[in-house]
mmCIF file of C-alpha atoms in Angstrom:
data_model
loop_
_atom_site.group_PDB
_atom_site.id
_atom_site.type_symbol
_atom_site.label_atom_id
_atom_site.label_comp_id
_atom_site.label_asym_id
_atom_site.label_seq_id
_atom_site.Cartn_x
_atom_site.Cartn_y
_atom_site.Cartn_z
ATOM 1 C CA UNK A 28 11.398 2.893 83.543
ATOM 2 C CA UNK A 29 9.866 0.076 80.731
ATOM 3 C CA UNK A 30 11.231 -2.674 80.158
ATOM 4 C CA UNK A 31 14.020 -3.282 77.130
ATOM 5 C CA UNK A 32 11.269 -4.335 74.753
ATOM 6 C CA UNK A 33 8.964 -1.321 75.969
ATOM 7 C CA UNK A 34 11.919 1.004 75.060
ATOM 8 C CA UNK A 35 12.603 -0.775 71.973
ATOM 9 C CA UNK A 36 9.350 -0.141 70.649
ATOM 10 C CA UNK A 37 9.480 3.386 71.707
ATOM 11 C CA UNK A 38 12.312 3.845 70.130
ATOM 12 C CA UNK A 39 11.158 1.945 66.767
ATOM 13 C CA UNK A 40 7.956 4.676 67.170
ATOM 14 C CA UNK A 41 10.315 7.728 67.477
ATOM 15 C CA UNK A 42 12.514 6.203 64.104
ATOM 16 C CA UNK A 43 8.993 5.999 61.949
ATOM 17 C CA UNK A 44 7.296 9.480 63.584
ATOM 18 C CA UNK A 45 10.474 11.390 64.738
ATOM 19 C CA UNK A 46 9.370 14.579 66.680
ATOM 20 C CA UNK A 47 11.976 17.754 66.874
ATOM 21 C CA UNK A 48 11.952 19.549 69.695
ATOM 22 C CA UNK A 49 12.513 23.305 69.851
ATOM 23 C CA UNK A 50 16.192 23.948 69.919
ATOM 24 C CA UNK A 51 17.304 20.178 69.347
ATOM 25 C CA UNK A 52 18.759 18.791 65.972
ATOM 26 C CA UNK A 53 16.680 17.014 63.813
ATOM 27 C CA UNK A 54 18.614 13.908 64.095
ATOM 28 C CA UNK A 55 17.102 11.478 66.319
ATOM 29 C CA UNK A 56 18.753 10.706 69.865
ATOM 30 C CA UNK A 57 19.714 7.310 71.000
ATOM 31 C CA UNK A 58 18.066 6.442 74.586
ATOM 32 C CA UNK A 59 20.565 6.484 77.199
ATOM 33 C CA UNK A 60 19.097 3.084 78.707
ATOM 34 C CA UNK A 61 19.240 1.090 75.532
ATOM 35 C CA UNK A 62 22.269 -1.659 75.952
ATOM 36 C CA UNK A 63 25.398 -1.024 73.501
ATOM 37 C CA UNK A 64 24.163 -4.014 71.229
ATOM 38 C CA UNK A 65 20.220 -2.354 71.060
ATOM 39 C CA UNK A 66 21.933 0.973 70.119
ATOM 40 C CA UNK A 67 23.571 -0.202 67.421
ATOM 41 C CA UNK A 68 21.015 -2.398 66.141
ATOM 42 C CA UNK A 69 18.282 0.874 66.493
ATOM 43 C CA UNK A 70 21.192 2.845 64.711
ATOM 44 C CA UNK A 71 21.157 0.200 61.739
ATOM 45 C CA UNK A 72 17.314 0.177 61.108
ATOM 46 C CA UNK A 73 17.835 4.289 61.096
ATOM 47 C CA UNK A 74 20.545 3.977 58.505
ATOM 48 C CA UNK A 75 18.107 1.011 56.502
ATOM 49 C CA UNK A 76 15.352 3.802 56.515
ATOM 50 C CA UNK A 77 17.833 6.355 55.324
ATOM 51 C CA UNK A 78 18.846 4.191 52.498
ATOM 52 C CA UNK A 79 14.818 2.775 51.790
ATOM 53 C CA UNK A 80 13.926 6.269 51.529
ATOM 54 C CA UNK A 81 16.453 7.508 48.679
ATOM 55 C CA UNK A 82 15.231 4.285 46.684
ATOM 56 C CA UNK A 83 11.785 5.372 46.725
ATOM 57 C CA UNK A 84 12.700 8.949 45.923
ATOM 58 C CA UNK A 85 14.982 7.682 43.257
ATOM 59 C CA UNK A 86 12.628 5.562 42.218
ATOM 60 C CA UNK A 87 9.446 8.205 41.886
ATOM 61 C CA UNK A 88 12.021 10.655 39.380
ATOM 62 C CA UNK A 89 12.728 7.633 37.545
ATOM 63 C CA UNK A 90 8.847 6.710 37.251
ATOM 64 C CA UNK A 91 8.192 10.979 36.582
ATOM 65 C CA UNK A 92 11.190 10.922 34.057
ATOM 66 C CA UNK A 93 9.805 8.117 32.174
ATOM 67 C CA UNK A 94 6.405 8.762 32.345
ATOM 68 C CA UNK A 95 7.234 12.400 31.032
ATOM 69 C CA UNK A 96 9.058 10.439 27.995
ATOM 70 C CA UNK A 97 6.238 8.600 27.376
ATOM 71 C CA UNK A 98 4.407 11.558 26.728
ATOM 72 C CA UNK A 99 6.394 13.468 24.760
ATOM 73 C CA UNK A 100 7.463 9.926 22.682
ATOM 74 C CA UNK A 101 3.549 10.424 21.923
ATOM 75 C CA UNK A 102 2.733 14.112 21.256
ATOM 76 C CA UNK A 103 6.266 13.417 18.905
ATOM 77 C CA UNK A 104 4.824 10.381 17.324
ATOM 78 C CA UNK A 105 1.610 12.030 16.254
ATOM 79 C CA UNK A 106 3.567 15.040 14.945
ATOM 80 C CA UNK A 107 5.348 12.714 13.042
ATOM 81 C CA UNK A 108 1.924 10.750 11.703
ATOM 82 C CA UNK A 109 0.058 14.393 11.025
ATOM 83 C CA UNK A 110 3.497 15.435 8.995
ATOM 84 C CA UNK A 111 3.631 12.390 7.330
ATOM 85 C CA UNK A 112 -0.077 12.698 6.203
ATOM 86 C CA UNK A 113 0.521 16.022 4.850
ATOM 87 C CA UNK A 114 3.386 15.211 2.986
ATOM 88 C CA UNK A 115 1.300 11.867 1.676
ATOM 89 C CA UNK A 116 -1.336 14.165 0.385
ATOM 90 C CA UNK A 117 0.959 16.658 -1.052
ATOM 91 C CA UNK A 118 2.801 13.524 -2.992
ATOM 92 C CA UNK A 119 -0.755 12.290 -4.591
ATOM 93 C CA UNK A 120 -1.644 15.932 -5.625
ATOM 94 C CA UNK A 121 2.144 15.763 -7.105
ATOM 95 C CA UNK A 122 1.761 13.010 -9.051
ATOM 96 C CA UNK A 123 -1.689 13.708 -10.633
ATOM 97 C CA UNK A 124 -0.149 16.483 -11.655
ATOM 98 C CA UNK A 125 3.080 15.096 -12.942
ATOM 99 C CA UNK A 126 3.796 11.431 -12.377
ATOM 100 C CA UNK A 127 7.229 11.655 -12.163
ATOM 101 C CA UNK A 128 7.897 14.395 -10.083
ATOM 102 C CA UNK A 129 5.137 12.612 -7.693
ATOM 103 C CA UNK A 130 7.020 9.318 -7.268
ATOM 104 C CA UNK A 131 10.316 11.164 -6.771
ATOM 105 C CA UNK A 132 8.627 13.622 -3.905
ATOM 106 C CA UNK A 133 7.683 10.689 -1.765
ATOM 107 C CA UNK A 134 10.613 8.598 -2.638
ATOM 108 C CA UNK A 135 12.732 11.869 -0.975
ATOM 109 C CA UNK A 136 10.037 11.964 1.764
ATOM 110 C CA UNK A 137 10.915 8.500 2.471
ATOM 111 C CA UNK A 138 7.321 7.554 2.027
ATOM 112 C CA UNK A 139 7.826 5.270 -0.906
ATOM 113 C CA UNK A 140 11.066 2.858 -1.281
ATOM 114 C CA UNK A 141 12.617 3.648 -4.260
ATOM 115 C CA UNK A 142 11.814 0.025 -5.528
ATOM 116 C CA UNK A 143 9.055 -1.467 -8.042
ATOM 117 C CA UNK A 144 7.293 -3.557 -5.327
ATOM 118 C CA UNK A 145 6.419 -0.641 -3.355
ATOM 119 C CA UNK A 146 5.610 1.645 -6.208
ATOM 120 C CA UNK A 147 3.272 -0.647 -7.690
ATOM 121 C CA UNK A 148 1.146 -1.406 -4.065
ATOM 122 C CA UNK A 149 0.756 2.708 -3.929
ATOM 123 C CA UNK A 150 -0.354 2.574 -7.352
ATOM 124 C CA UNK A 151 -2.730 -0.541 -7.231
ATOM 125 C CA UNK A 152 -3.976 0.920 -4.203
ATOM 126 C CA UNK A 153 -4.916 4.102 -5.515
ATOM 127 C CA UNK A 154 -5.579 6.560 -3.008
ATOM 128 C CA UNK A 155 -6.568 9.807 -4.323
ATOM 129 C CA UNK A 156 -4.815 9.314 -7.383
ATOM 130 C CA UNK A 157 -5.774 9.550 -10.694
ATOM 131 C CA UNK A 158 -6.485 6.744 -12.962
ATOM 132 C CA UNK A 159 -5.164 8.759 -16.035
ATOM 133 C CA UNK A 160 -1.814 9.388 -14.287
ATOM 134 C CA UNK A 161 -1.625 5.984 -13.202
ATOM 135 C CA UNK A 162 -1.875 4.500 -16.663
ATOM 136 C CA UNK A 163 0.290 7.320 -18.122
ATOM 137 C CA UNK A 164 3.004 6.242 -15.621
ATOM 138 C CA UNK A 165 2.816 2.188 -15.638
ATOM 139 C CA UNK A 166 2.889 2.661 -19.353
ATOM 140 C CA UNK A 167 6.136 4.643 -19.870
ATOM 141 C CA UNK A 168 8.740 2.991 -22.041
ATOM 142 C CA UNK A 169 11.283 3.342 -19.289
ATOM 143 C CA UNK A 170 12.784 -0.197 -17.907
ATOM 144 C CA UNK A 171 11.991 0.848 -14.221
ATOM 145 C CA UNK A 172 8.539 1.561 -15.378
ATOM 146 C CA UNK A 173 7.667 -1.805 -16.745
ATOM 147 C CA UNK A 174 9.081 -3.618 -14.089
ATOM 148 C CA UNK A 175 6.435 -1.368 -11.980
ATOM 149 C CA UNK A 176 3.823 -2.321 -14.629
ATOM 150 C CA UNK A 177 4.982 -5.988 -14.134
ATOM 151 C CA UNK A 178 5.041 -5.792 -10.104
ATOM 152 C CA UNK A 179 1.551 -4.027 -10.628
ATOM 153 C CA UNK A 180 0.015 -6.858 -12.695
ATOM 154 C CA UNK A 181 1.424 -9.614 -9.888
ATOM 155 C CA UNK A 182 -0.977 -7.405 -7.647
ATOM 156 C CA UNK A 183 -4.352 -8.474 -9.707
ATOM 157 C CA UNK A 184 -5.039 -12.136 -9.519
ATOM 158 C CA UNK A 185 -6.658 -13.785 -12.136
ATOM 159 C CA UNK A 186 -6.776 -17.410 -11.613
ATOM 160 C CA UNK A 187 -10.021 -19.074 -12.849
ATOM 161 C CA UNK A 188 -11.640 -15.908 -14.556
ATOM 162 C CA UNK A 189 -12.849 -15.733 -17.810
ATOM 163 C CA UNK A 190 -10.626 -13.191 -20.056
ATOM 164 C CA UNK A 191 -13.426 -10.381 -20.063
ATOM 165 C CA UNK A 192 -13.586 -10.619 -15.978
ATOM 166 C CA UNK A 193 -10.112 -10.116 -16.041
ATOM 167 C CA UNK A 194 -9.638 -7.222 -18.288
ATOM 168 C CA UNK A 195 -12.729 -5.412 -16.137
ATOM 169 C CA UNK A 196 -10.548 -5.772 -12.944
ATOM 170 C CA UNK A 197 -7.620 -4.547 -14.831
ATOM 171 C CA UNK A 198 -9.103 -1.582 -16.496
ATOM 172 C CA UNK A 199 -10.794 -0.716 -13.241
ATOM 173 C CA UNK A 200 -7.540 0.038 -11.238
ATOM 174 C CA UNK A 201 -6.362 2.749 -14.177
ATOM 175 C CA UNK A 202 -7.511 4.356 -17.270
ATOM 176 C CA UNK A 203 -5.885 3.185 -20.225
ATOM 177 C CA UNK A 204 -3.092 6.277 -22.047
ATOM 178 C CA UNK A 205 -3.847 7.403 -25.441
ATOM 179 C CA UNK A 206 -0.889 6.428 -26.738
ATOM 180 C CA UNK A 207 -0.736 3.351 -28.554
ATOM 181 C CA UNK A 208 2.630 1.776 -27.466
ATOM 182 C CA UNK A 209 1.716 2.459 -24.056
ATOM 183 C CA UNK A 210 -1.524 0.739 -24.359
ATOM 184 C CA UNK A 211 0.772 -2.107 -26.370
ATOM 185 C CA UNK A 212 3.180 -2.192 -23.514
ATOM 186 C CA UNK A 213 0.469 -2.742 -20.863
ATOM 187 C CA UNK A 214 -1.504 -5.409 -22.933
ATOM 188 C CA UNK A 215 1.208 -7.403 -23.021
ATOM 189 C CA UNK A 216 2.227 -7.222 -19.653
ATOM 190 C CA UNK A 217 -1.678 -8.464 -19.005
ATOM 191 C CA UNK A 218 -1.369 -11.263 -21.650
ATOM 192 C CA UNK A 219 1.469 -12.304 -19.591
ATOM 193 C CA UNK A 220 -0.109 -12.260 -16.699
ATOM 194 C CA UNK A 221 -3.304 -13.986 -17.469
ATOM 195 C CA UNK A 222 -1.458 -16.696 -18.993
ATOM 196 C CA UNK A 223 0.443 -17.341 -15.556
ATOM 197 C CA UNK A 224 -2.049 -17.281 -14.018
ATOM 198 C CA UNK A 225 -4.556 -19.423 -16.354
ATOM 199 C CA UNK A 226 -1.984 -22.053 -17.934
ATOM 200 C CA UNK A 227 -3.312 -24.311 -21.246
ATOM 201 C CA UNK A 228 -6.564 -21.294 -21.992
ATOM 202 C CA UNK A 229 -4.630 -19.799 -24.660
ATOM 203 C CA UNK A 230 -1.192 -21.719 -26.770
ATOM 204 C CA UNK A 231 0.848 -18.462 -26.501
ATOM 205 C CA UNK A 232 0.679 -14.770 -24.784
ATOM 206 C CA UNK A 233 0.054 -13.558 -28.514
ATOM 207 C CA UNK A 234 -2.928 -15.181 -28.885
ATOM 208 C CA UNK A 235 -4.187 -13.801 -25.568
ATOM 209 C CA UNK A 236 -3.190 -10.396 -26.457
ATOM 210 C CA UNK A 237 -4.850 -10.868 -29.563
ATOM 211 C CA UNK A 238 -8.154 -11.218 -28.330
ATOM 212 C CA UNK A 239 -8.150 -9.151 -25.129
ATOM 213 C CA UNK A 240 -7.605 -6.058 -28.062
ATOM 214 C CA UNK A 241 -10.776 -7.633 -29.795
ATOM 215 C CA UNK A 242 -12.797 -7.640 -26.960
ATOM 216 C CA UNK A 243 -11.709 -4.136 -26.274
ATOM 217 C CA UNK A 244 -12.905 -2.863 -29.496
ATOM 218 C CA UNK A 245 -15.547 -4.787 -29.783
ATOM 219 C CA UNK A 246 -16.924 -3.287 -26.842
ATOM 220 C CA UNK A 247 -15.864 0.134 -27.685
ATOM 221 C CA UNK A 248 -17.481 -0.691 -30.476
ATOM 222 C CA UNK A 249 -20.750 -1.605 -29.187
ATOM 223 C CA UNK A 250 -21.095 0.998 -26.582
ATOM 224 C CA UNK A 251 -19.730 4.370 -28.646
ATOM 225 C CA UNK A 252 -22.903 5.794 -30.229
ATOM 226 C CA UNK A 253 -20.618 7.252 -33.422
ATOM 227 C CA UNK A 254 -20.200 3.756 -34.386
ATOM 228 C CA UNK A 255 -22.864 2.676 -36.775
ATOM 229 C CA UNK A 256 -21.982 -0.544 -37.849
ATOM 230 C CA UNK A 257 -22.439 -2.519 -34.425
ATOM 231 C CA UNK A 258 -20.082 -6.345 -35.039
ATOM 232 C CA UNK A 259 -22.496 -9.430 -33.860
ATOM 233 C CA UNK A 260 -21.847 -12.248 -32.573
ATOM 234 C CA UNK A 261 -20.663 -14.156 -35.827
ATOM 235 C CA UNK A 262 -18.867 -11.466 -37.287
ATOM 236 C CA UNK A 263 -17.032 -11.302 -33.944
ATOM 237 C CA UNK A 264 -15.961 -14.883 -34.127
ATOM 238 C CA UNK A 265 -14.991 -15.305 -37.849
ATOM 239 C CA UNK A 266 -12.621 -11.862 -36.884
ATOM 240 C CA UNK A 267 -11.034 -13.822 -34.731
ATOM 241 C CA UNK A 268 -10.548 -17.192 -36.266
ATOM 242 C CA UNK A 269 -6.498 -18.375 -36.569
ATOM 243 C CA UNK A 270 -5.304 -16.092 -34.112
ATOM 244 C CA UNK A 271 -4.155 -19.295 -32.111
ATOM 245 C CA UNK A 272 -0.995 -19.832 -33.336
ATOM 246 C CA UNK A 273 -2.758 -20.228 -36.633
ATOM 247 C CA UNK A 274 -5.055 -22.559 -35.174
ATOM 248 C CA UNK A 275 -8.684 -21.059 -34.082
ATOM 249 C CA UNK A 276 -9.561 -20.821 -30.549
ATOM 250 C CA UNK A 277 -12.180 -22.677 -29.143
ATOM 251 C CA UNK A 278 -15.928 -21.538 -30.441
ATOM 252 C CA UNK A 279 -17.627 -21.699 -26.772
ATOM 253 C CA UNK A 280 -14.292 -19.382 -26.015
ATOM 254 C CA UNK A 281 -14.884 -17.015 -28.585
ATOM 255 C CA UNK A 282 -18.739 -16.935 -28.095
ATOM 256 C CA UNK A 283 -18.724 -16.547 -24.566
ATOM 257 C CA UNK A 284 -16.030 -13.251 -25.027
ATOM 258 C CA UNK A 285 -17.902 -11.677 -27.378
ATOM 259 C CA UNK A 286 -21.645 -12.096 -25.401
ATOM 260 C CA UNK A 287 -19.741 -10.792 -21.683
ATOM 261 C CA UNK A 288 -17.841 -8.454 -23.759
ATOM 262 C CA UNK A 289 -21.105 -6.499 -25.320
ATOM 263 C CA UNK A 290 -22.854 -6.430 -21.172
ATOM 264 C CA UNK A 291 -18.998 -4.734 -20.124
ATOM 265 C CA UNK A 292 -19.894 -0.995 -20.807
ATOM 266 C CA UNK A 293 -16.532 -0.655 -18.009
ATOM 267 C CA UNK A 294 -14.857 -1.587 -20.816
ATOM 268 C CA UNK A 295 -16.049 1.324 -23.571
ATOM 269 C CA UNK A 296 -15.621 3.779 -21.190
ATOM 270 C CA UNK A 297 -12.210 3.331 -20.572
ATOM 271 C CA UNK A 298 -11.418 4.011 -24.535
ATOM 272 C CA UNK A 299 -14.399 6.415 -25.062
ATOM 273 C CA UNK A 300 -12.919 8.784 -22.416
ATOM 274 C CA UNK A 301 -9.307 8.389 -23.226
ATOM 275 C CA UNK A 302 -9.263 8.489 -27.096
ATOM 276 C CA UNK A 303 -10.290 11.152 -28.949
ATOM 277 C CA UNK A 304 -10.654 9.838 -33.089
ATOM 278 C CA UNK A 305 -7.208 10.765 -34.331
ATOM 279 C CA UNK A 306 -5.892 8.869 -31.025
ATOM 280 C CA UNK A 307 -8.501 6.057 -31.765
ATOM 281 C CA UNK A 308 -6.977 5.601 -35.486
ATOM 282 C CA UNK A 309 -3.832 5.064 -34.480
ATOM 283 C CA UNK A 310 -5.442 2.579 -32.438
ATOM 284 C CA UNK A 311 -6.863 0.543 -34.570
ATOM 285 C CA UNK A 312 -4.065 0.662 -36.932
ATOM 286 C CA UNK A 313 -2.153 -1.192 -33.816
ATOM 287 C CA UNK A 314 -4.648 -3.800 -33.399
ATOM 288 C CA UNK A 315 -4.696 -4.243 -36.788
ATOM 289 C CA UNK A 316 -0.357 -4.592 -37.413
ATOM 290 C CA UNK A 317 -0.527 -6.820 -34.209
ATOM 291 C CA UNK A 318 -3.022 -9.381 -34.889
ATOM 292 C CA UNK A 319 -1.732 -9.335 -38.367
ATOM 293 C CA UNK A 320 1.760 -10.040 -37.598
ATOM 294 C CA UNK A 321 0.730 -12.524 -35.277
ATOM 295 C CA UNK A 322 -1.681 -14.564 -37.786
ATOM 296 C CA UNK A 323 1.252 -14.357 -39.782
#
């Protein structure tokens, strides 16, 4: 017979690698030798191990369970994105074909907010859209249309460019309507906005608006090979002169349009692919009425 500590240990060995024994119960027996106080304290650590061993089995489903979430959470999630994509694409092809029904589609899808901020960021950005429909839609008449065409404009930034600069990077993000109050809607929502951001260039947003049409048709002008009588550089300016507030804008201003306006062929191709002639009167006639009423 060991000693106390000898049986101890064997006993500790039996509790970690139990052995049953033919015709025994599995439960573990408690050596007859062991003093009251060892039994119980061998009968504890059984119970301890009992108790360790549903943590760690609780513990692995809990691991299982949430490592099966995780999975799903991303097979889900990439449903969701590959659904979502789909349902983008169908909304662009929507609204080249109809602008309205396109912004309503992904307003429903809850891919747009229903609010002229986010409108105008999925129209200045432009994704497979097109640049007709754009235009067609920022220059609608409707009030939540020309805030859109405002909250688009507050997307370009102008600061520190010369007015021909700026109408290139505004032209480039859409392609000006045919209509002429649209186009006389969105020009002044760009006169605006130059003049915000370029304070003291121009007296007033008239004058601005004034000559950004000029340029326009002067390089429509220039670059449309139906237009025979080509404006130079002095008939340009003396067009323009009192259109600041009856005052005339500054020569080196009007100079410097006209020469960056005739290398812009951005510019002509915007209104050569837009307007057809009757279109293009009607044009004219609106430049015309406008600057009028503003030398006026």
């Amino acid at each position: 017979m060991g000693t106390v500590s000898e049986l101890c240990a064997s006993s500790f060995q039996a509790f970690l690698c139990p052995t049953v024994r033919a015709g025994t119960p599995a439960a573990a027996s408690v050596p007859d030798d062991l003093s009251p106080e060892e039994q119980q304290e061998l009968e504890s650590i059984r119970c301890r191990k009992k108790e360790l061993l549903l943590d760690i089995q609780r513990l692995k489903d809990e691991i299982e369970e949430v490592t099966s979430e995780i999975e799903n959470l991303g097979v889900t999630e990439q449903r969701k994105s590959m659904q979502r994509s789909k349902q983008m694409a169908m909304g662009r092809k929507k609204f080249n074909m109809d602008h309205t029904k396109g912004i309503r589609f992904l307003i429903d899808s809850s891919l747009l907010k229903n609010t002229s901020e986010d409108i105008a960021k999925f129209l200045y950005k432009g994704e497979g859209l097109n640049k007709t429909a754009i235009g067609d839609y920022l220059g609608e008449r409707d009030d939540f249309n020309i805030k859109v065409l405002h909250a688009f404009l507050e997307l370009h930034e102008f600061t520190d460019l010369n007015l021909v600069q700026a109408l290139r990077q505004f032209l480039w993000s859409f392609r000006l309507p045919g209509e002429a109050q649209k186009i006389d809607r969105m020009m002044e929502a760009f006169a605006q906005r130059y003049c915000h951001c370029n304070p003291g260039v121009f007296q007033s947003t008239d004058t601005c608006y004034v000559l950004s049409f000029a340029v326009i048709m002067l390089n429509t002008s220039l670059h449309n090979p139906n237009v025979k009588d080509k404006p130079s550089v002095q008939r340009f300016t003396a067009m323009n002169r009192g259109i600041n507030d009856g005052g005339d804008l500054p020569e080196d201003l009007l100079r410097v349009s006209s020469l960056i306006g005739r290398r812009s062929k951005m510019l002509a191709s915007f209104q050569n692919k837009t307007m057809n002639s009757n279109k293009r009167e009607k044009f004219d006639l609106l430049v015309q009425n406008k600057g009028s009423r503003r030398k006026a």
